[in-house]
PDB file of C-alpha atoms in Angstrom:
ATOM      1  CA  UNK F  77     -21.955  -3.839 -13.555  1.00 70.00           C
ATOM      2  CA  UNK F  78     -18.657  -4.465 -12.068  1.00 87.00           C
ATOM      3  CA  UNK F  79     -18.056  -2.284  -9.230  1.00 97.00           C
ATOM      4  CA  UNK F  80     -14.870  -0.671  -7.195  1.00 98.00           C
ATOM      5  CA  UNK F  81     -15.227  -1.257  -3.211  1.00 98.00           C
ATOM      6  CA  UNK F  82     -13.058  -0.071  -0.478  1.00 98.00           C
ATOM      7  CA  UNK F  83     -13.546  -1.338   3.093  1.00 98.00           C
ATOM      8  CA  UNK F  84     -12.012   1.154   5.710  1.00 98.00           C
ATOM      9  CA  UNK F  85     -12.363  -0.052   9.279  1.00 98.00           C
ATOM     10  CA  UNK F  86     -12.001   2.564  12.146  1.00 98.00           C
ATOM     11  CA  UNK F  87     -11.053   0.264  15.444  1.00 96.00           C
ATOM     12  CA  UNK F  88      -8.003   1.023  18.123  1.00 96.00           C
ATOM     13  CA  UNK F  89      -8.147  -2.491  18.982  1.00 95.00           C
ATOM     14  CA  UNK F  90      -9.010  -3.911  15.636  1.00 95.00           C
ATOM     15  CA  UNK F  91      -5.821  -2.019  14.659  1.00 96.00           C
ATOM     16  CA  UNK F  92      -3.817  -3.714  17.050  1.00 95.00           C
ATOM     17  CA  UNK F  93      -4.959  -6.822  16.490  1.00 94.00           C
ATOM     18  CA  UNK F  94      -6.876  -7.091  19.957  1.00 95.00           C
ATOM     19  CA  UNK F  95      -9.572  -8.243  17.727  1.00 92.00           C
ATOM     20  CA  UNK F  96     -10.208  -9.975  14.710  1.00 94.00           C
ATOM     21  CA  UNK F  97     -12.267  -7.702  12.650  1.00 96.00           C
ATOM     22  CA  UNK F  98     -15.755  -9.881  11.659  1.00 97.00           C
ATOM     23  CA  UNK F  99     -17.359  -6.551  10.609  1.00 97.00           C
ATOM     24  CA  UNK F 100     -15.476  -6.036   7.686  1.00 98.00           C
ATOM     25  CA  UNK F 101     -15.908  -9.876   6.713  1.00 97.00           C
ATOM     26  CA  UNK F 102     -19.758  -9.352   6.627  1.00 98.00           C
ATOM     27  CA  UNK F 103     -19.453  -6.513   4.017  1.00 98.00           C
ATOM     28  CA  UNK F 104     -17.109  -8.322   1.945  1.00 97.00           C
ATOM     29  CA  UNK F 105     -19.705 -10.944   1.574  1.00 97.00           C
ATOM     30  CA  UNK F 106     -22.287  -8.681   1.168  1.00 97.00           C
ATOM     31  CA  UNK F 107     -20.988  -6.805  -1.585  1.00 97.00           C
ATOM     32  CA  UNK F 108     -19.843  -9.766  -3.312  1.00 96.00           C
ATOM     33  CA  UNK F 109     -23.116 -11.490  -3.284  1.00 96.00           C
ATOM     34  CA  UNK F 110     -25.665  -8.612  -3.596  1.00 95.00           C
ATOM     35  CA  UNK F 111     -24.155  -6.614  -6.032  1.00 96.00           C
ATOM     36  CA  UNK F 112     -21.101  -8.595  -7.303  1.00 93.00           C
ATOM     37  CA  UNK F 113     -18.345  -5.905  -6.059  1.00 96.00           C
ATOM     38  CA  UNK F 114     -14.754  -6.806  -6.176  1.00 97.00           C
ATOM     39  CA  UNK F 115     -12.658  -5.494  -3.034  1.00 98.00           C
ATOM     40  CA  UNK F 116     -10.343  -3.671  -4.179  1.00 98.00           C
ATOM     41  CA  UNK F 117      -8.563  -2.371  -0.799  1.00 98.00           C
ATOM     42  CA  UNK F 118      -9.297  -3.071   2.798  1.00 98.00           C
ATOM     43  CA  UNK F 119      -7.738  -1.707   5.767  1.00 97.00           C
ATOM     44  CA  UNK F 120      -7.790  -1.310   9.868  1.00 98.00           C
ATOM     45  CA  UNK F 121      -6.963   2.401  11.083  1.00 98.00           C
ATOM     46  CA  UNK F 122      -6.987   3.505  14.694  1.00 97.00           C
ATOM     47  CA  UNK F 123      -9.845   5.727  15.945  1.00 97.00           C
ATOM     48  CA  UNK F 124      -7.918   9.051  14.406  1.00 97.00           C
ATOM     49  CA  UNK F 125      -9.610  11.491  12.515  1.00 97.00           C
ATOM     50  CA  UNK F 126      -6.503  12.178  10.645  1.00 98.00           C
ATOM     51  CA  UNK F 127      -5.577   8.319   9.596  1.00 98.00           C
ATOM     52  CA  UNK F 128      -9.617   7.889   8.967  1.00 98.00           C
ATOM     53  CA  UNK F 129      -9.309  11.115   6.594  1.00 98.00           C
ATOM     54  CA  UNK F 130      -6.141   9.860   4.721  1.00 98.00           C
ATOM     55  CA  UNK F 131      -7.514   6.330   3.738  1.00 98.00           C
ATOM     56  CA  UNK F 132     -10.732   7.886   2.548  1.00 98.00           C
ATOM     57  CA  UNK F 133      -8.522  10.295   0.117  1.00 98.00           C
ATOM     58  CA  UNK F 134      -6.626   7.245  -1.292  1.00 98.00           C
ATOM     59  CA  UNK F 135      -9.159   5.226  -1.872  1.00 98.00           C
ATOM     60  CA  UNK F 136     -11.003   7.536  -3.969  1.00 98.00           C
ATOM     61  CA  UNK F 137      -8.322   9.466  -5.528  1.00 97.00           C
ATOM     62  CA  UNK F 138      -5.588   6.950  -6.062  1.00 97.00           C
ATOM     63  CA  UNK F 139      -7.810   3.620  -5.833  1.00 97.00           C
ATOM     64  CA  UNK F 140     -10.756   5.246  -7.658  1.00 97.00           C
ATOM     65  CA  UNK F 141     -13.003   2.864  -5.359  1.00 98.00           C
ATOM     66  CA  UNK F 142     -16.575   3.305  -6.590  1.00 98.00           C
ATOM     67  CA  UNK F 143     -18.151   2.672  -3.046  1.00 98.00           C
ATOM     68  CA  UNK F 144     -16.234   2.896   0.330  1.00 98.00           C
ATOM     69  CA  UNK F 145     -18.054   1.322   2.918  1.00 98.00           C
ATOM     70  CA  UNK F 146     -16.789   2.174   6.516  1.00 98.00           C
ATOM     71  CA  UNK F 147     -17.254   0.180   9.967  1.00 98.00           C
ATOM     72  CA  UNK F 148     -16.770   1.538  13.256  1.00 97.00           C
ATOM     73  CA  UNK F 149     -16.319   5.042  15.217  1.00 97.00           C
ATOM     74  CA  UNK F 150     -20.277   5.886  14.259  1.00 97.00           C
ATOM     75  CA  UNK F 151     -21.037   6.275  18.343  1.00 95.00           C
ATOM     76  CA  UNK F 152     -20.999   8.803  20.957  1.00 96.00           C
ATOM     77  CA  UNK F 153     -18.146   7.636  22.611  1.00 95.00           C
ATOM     78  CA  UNK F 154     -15.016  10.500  22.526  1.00 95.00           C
ATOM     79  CA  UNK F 155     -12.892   8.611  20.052  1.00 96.00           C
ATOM     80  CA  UNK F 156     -16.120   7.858  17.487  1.00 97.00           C
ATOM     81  CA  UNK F 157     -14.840  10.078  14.893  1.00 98.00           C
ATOM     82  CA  UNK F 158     -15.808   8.745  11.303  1.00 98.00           C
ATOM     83  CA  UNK F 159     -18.774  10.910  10.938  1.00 98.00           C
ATOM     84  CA  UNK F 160     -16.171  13.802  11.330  1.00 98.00           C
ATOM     85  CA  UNK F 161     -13.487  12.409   9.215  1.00 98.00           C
ATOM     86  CA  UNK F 162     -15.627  11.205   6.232  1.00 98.00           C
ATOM     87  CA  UNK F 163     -17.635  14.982   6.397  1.00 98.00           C
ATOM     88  CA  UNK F 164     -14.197  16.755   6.078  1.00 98.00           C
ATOM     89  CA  UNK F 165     -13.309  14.336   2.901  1.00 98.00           C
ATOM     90  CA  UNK F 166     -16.462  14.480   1.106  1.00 98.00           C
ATOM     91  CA  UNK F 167     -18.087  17.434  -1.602  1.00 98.00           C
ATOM     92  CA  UNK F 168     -21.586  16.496  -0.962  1.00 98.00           C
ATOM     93  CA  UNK F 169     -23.767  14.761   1.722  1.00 98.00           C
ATOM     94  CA  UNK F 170     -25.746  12.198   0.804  1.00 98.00           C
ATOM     95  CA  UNK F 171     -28.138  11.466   3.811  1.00 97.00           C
ATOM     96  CA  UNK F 172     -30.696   9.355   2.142  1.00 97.00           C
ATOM     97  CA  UNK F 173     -28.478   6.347   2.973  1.00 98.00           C
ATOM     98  CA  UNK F 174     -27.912   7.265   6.549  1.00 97.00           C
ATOM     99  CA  UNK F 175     -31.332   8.053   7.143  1.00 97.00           C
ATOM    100  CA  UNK F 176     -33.092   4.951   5.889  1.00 97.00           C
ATOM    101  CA  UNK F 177     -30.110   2.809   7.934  1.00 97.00           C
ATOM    102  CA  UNK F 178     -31.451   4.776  10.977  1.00 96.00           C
ATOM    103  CA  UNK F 179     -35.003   4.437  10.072  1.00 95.00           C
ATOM    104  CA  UNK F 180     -34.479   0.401   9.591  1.00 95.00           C
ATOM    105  CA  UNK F 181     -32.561  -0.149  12.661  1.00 94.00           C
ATOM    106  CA  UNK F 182     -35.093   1.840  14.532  1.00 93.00           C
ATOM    107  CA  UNK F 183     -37.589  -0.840  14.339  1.00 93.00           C
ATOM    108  CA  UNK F 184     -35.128  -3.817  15.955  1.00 91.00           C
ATOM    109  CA  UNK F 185     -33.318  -1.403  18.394  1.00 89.00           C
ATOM    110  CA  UNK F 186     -34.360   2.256  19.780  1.00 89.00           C
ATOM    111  CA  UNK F 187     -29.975   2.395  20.642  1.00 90.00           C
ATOM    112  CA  UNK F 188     -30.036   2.889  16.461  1.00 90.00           C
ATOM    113  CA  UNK F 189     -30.505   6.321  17.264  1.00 92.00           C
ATOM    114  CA  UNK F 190     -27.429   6.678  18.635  1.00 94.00           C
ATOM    115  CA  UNK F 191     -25.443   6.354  15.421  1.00 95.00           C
ATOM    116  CA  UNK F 192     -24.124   9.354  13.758  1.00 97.00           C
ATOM    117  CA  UNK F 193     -23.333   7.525  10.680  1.00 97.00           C
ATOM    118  CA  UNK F 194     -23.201   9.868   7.765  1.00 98.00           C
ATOM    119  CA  UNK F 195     -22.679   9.217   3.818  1.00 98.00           C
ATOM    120  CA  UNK F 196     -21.870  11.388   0.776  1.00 98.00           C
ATOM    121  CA  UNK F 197     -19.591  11.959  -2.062  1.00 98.00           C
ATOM    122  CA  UNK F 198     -16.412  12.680  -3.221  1.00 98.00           C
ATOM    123  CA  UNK F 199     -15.659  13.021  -6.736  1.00 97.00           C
ATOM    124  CA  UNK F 200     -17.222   9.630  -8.230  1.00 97.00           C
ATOM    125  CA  UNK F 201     -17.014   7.650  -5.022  1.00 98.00           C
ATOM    126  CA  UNK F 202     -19.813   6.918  -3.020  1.00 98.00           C
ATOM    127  CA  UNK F 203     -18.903   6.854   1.328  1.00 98.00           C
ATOM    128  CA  UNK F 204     -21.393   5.708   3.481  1.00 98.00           C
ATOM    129  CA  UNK F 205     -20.325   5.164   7.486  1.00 98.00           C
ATOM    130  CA  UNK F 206     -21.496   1.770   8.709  1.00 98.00           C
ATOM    131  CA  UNK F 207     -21.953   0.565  12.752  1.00 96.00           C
ATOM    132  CA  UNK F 208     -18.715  -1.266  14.161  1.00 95.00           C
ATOM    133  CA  UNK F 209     -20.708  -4.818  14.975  1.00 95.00           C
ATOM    134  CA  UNK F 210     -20.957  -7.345  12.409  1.00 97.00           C
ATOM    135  CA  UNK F 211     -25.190  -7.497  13.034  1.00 95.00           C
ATOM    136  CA  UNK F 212     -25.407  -3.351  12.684  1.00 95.00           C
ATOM    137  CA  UNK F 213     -23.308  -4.244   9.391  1.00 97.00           C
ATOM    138  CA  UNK F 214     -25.173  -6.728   8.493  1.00 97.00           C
ATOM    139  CA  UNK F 215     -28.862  -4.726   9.045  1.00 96.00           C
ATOM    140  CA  UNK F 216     -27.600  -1.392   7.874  1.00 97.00           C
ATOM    141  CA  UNK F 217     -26.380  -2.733   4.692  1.00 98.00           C
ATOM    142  CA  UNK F 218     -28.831  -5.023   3.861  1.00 97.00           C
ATOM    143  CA  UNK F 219     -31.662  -1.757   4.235  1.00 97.00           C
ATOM    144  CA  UNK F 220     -29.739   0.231   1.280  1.00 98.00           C
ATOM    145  CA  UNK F 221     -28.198  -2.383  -0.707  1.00 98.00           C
ATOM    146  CA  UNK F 222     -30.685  -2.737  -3.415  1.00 97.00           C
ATOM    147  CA  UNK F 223     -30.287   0.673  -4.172  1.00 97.00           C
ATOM    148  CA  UNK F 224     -26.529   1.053  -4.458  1.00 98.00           C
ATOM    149  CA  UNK F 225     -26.187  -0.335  -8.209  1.00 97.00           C
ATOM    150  CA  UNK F 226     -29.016   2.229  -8.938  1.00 96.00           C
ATOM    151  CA  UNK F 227     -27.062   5.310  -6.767  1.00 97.00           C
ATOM    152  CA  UNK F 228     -23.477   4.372  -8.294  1.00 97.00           C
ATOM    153  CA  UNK F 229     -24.211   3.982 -11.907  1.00 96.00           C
ATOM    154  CA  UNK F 230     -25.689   7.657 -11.807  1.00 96.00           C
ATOM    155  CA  UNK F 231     -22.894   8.661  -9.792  1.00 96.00           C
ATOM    156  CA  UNK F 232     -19.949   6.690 -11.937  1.00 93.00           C
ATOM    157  CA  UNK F 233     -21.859   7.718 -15.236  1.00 91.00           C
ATOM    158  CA  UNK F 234     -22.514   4.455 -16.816  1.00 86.00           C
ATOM    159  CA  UNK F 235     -26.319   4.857 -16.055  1.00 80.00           C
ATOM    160  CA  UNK F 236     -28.567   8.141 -16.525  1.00 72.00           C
ATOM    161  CA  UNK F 237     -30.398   9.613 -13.775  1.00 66.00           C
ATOM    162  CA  UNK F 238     -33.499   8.094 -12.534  1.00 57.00           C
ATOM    163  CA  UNK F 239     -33.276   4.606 -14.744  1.00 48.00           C
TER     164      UNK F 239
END
């Protein structure tokens, strides 16, 4: 299967170029090499719900990404505001994803409770909020990546529910 990914990072500095963004490098090669995705937009966005919001809605409805996979604003801190953006963009939670991400990191870190990551859909596209440092990246996404080709080829329609 061929699929449609979108990489949306949420960073104030990232987005003015303060610093390079490795996070977003790590899913790249990720989804490339676990489940053969193509990137098919990528883009740094200030810590604003309404920016976070916007690029979500494009790259599902114009893009028709399959998968977005977000990095950054997961936290407690006052500007953290993915969680909130991606909830007011998608139709349905999907908190399987989030909660075995939270489960794995659990076990390396105890601070992995501090992420307020969330994932869900809207329309055919799959979101699911990732941590803003290249090792949370790499450790949440490697605890749910075997079961994305499973998740979107129910979700896209090109596989039937439960294998």
């Amino acid at each position: 299967m061929h699929w449609k990914v979108g990489i949306l990072t949420a960073s104030d500095r990232g987005y003015r170029g303060e610093r390079e963004d490795t996070s977003a490098q790590v899913i790249r090669e990720l989804i490339e090499e676990e489940i053969q995705g193509e990137i098919i937009e990528y883009r740094v966005v200030p810590d604003e719900m309404d920016e976070i919001m916007a690029s979500l809605i494009e790259m599902t409805d114009y893009y028709q990404a399959d998968l977005i996979l977000t990095t950054g604003g997961t936290g407690l801190a006052p500007r953290d505001v993915t969680p909130e953006a991606t909830l007011n963009v998608i139709d349905r939670v999907a908190p399987g994803f989030a909660e075995a991400m939270r489960m794995t990191s659990m076990q390396k870190t105890p601070k992995s409770m501090l992420s307020r990551a969330v994932s869900g859909i809207r329309g055919r596209t799959l979101i699911i909020n990732l941590p803003g440092s290249p090792k949370g990246v790499q450790e949440n996404l490697m605890a749910i990546i075997d079961q994305l080709p499973h998740a979107l080829g129910i979700l896209t329609g090109k596989e039937g529910d439960h294998g």
